[in-house]
Amino acid sequence: MQTFLLLSGLYLLFALPASIYDSWTFRVPLWYIGIGAISLIVFYVFHPYPFSSSFKVFGLGNPLVAAISAGLLYFFARLLTGGALGWGDVIFGTFTALYTGFPLVFFATAFAALSGLLFYLALAVRDSWSKKQPFIFRPIFAIPYIPFITFGAILSQVLFRFFF
């Protein structure tokens, strides 16, 4: 439990400022995320991955498999959305996978996508009520995605570590 709390604190030390920065500027501080990734890797070298893992490489096997999986998943999402998902989101998703591990990275991504979609729909409903129109379809609308990736990662960790 103590290792989980340390790991979560370390992740949030980098994820929360990046989320705030992304919300304000629609940019991802890649240098900061790089330092965060190095910090998580160093953490795993000294504290092996705290959850069950069939990959044993200095405690890095599971997080590295998750990072590769997430990198590919977000890269293909970027291709399918025509570049709507930015490179910073792809890199941050890979960083987040170091925290969640494999297979939780897929649940974290699903929670992130669902929460982002619900946020988008809430903004669309708010705009339709403020303009007294039945519904506003916004084909081009950007939202910062890093806060949703962070939310999905924390939600998946809490749900699956404490309830399953």
mmCIF file of C-alpha atoms in Angstrom:
data_model
loop_
_atom_site.group_PDB
_atom_site.id
_atom_site.type_symbol
_atom_site.label_atom_id
_atom_site.label_comp_id
_atom_site.label_asym_id
_atom_site.label_seq_id
_atom_site.Cartn_x
_atom_site.Cartn_y
_atom_site.Cartn_z
ATOM 1 C CA MET A 1 0.000 0.000 0.000
ATOM 2 C CA GLN A 2 2.819 2.395 0.844
ATOM 3 C CA THR A 3 4.478 1.705 -2.524
ATOM 4 C CA PHE A 4 1.176 2.377 -4.298
ATOM 5 C CA LEU A 5 0.796 5.721 -2.510
ATOM 6 C CA LEU A 6 4.387 6.722 -3.301
ATOM 7 C CA LEU A 7 3.933 5.752 -6.943
ATOM 8 C CA SER A 8 0.638 7.633 -7.192
ATOM 9 C CA GLY A 9 2.142 10.705 -5.541
ATOM 10 C CA LEU A 10 5.071 10.647 -7.939
ATOM 11 C CA TYR A 11 2.746 10.311 -10.928
ATOM 12 C CA LEU A 12 0.496 13.149 -9.730
ATOM 13 C CA LEU A 13 3.535 15.357 -9.114
ATOM 14 C CA PHE A 14 3.989 15.428 -12.880
ATOM 15 C CA ALA A 15 0.457 14.764 -14.159
ATOM 16 C CA LEU A 16 -1.407 17.517 -12.304
ATOM 17 C CA PRO A 17 0.838 20.420 -13.383
ATOM 18 C CA ALA A 18 0.828 19.057 -16.947
ATOM 19 C CA SER A 19 -2.991 18.873 -16.829
ATOM 20 C CA ILE A 20 -3.263 22.451 -15.643
ATOM 21 C CA TYR A 21 -0.770 23.655 -18.235
ATOM 22 C CA ASP A 22 -2.619 21.789 -20.997
ATOM 23 C CA SER A 23 -5.935 23.285 -19.856
ATOM 24 C CA TRP A 24 -4.537 26.809 -20.113
ATOM 25 C CA THR A 25 -2.418 26.571 -23.244
ATOM 26 C CA PHE A 26 -3.472 23.419 -25.161
ATOM 27 C CA ARG A 27 0.186 22.406 -25.046
ATOM 28 C CA VAL A 28 1.998 19.633 -23.217
ATOM 29 C CA PRO A 29 5.295 20.424 -21.460
ATOM 30 C CA LEU A 30 7.276 17.559 -23.005
ATOM 31 C CA TRP A 31 10.457 18.303 -21.045
ATOM 32 C CA TYR A 32 8.470 18.009 -17.816
ATOM 33 C CA ILE A 33 6.840 14.744 -18.902
ATOM 34 C CA GLY A 34 10.288 13.417 -19.848
ATOM 35 C CA ILE A 35 11.557 14.136 -16.346
ATOM 36 C CA GLY A 36 8.447 12.414 -14.985
ATOM 37 C CA ALA A 37 9.054 9.314 -17.109
ATOM 38 C CA ILE A 38 12.660 9.120 -15.954
ATOM 39 C CA SER A 39 11.481 9.530 -12.346
ATOM 40 C CA LEU A 40 9.011 6.660 -12.673
ATOM 41 C CA ILE A 41 11.644 4.413 -14.264
ATOM 42 C CA VAL A 42 14.107 5.205 -11.465
ATOM 43 C CA PHE A 43 11.344 4.500 -8.940
ATOM 44 C CA TYR A 44 10.755 1.059 -10.491
ATOM 45 C CA VAL A 45 14.472 0.263 -10.395
ATOM 46 C CA PHE A 46 14.541 0.809 -6.625
ATOM 47 C CA HIS A 47 10.968 -0.349 -5.905
ATOM 48 C CA PRO A 48 9.923 -3.180 -8.221
ATOM 49 C CA TYR A 49 6.531 -2.830 -9.824
ATOM 50 C CA PRO A 50 4.200 -3.152 -6.841
ATOM 51 C CA PHE A 51 1.550 -5.237 -8.555
ATOM 52 C CA SER A 52 1.554 -8.725 -9.995
ATOM 53 C CA SER A 53 3.684 -8.955 -13.077
ATOM 54 C CA SER A 54 4.805 -11.863 -15.184
ATOM 55 C CA PHE A 55 7.531 -9.696 -16.723
ATOM 56 C CA LYS A 56 10.498 -9.374 -14.374
ATOM 57 C CA VAL A 57 13.211 -7.017 -15.590
ATOM 58 C CA PHE A 58 14.346 -4.929 -12.596
ATOM 59 C CA GLY A 59 10.657 -4.307 -11.920
ATOM 60 C CA LEU A 60 10.327 -2.555 -15.289
ATOM 61 C CA GLY A 61 8.794 -5.260 -17.468
ATOM 62 C CA ASN A 62 5.132 -4.574 -16.861
ATOM 63 C CA PRO A 63 5.354 -0.756 -17.128
ATOM 64 C CA LEU A 64 7.462 -0.960 -20.282
ATOM 65 C CA VAL A 65 5.030 -3.360 -21.951
ATOM 66 C CA ALA A 66 2.240 -0.974 -20.947
ATOM 67 C CA ALA A 67 4.127 2.031 -22.339
ATOM 68 C CA ILE A 68 4.696 0.334 -25.689
ATOM 69 C CA SER A 69 1.047 -0.763 -25.826
ATOM 70 C CA ALA A 70 -0.205 2.712 -24.944
ATOM 71 C CA GLY A 71 2.140 4.376 -27.398
ATOM 72 C CA LEU A 72 0.767 2.212 -30.197
ATOM 73 C CA LEU A 73 -2.832 2.676 -29.039
ATOM 74 C CA TYR A 74 -2.581 6.465 -28.893
ATOM 75 C CA PHE A 75 -0.627 6.576 -32.161
ATOM 76 C CA PHE A 76 -3.395 4.675 -33.958
ATOM 77 C CA ALA A 77 -5.999 6.897 -32.290
ATOM 78 C CA ARG A 78 -4.083 9.878 -33.655
ATOM 79 C CA LEU A 79 -4.170 8.365 -37.135
ATOM 80 C CA LEU A 80 -7.880 7.531 -36.919
ATOM 81 C CA THR A 81 -8.797 11.025 -35.738
ATOM 82 C CA GLY A 82 -6.844 12.721 -38.499
ATOM 83 C CA GLY A 83 -4.393 14.306 -36.088
ATOM 84 C CA ALA A 84 -7.025 15.633 -33.651
ATOM 85 C CA LEU A 85 -5.187 13.829 -30.883
ATOM 86 C CA GLY A 86 -1.894 15.668 -30.596
ATOM 87 C CA TRP A 87 1.609 14.259 -30.251
ATOM 88 C CA GLY A 88 1.735 15.600 -26.714
ATOM 89 C CA ASP A 89 -1.307 13.498 -25.852
ATOM 90 C CA VAL A 90 0.367 10.428 -27.364
ATOM 91 C CA ILE A 91 3.511 11.040 -25.298
ATOM 92 C CA PHE A 92 1.542 11.765 -22.125
ATOM 93 C CA GLY A 93 -0.524 8.605 -22.646
ATOM 94 C CA THR A 94 2.704 6.632 -22.886
ATOM 95 C CA PHE A 95 3.968 8.301 -19.701
ATOM 96 C CA THR A 96 0.704 7.432 -17.962
ATOM 97 C CA ALA A 97 1.098 3.802 -18.981
ATOM 98 C CA LEU A 98 4.297 3.684 -16.948
ATOM 99 C CA TYR A 99 2.119 4.461 -13.955
ATOM 100 C CA THR A 100 -0.884 2.232 -14.650
ATOM 101 C CA GLY A 101 0.903 -0.817 -15.959
ATOM 102 C CA PHE A 102 -0.412 -3.490 -18.275
ATOM 103 C CA PRO A 103 -3.442 -4.220 -18.736
ATOM 104 C CA LEU A 104 -4.821 -1.290 -16.680
ATOM 105 C CA VAL A 105 -3.573 1.080 -19.353
ATOM 106 C CA PHE A 106 -6.498 0.017 -21.550
ATOM 107 C CA PHE A 107 -9.037 0.695 -18.782
ATOM 108 C CA ALA A 108 -7.399 4.060 -18.080
ATOM 109 C CA THR A 109 -7.622 4.941 -21.778
ATOM 110 C CA ALA A 110 -11.283 3.917 -21.906
ATOM 111 C CA PHE A 111 -12.087 5.996 -18.799
ATOM 112 C CA ALA A 112 -10.208 8.953 -20.308
ATOM 113 C CA ALA A 113 -12.106 8.712 -23.587
ATOM 114 C CA LEU A 114 -15.455 8.369 -21.838
ATOM 115 C CA SER A 115 -14.847 11.294 -19.481
ATOM 116 C CA GLY A 116 -13.610 13.457 -22.375
ATOM 117 C CA LEU A 117 -16.708 12.594 -24.394
ATOM 118 C CA LEU A 118 -19.013 13.404 -21.478
ATOM 119 C CA PHE A 119 -17.222 16.733 -20.975
ATOM 120 C CA TYR A 120 -17.597 17.539 -24.674
ATOM 121 C CA LEU A 121 -21.300 16.697 -24.597
ATOM 122 C CA ALA A 122 -21.817 18.797 -21.455
ATOM 123 C CA LEU A 123 -20.196 21.784 -23.185
ATOM 124 C CA ALA A 124 -22.360 21.254 -26.269
ATOM 125 C CA VAL A 125 -25.542 21.133 -24.149
ATOM 126 C CA ARG A 126 -24.460 24.229 -22.219
ATOM 127 C CA ASP A 127 -23.863 26.109 -25.467
ATOM 128 C CA SER A 128 -27.191 25.003 -26.923
ATOM 129 C CA TRP A 129 -29.049 26.250 -23.827
ATOM 130 C CA SER A 130 -27.204 29.564 -23.805
ATOM 131 C CA LYS A 131 -28.029 30.198 -27.489
ATOM 132 C CA LYS A 132 -31.610 28.919 -27.187
ATOM 133 C CA GLN A 133 -31.054 26.369 -29.945
ATOM 134 C CA PRO A 134 -32.144 22.736 -29.734
ATOM 135 C CA PHE A 135 -28.612 21.363 -30.069
ATOM 136 C CA ILE A 136 -25.351 22.737 -31.373
ATOM 137 C CA PHE A 137 -23.178 20.352 -33.293
ATOM 138 C CA ARG A 138 -19.560 21.433 -33.029
ATOM 139 C CA PRO A 139 -17.558 19.616 -35.676
ATOM 140 C CA ILE A 140 -14.379 21.493 -34.795
ATOM 141 C CA PHE A 141 -13.932 21.848 -31.086
ATOM 142 C CA ALA A 142 -10.745 21.297 -29.148
ATOM 143 C CA ILE A 143 -10.564 20.206 -25.545
ATOM 144 C CA PRO A 144 -7.419 19.635 -23.510
ATOM 145 C CA TYR A 145 -7.108 15.853 -23.219
ATOM 146 C CA ILE A 146 -4.321 15.533 -20.624
ATOM 147 C CA PRO A 147 -6.688 16.117 -17.654
ATOM 148 C CA PHE A 148 -8.878 13.276 -18.889
ATOM 149 C CA ILE A 149 -5.931 10.914 -19.297
ATOM 150 C CA THR A 150 -4.886 11.765 -15.728
ATOM 151 C CA PHE A 151 -8.423 11.204 -14.463
ATOM 152 C CA GLY A 152 -8.675 7.873 -16.288
ATOM 153 C CA ALA A 153 -5.370 6.680 -14.837
ATOM 154 C CA ILE A 154 -6.277 7.571 -11.268
ATOM 155 C CA LEU A 155 -9.790 6.128 -11.610
ATOM 156 C CA SER A 156 -8.514 2.844 -13.047
ATOM 157 C CA GLN A 157 -5.886 2.495 -10.309
ATOM 158 C CA VAL A 158 -8.354 3.216 -7.516
ATOM 159 C CA LEU A 159 -11.092 0.963 -8.899
ATOM 160 C CA PHE A 160 -8.903 -2.003 -9.676
ATOM 161 C CA ARG A 161 -6.530 -1.770 -6.703
ATOM 162 C CA PHE A 162 -9.141 -1.281 -4.011
ATOM 163 C CA PHE A 163 -12.270 -2.938 -5.385
ATOM 164 C CA PHE A 164 -11.024 -5.886 -7.475
#
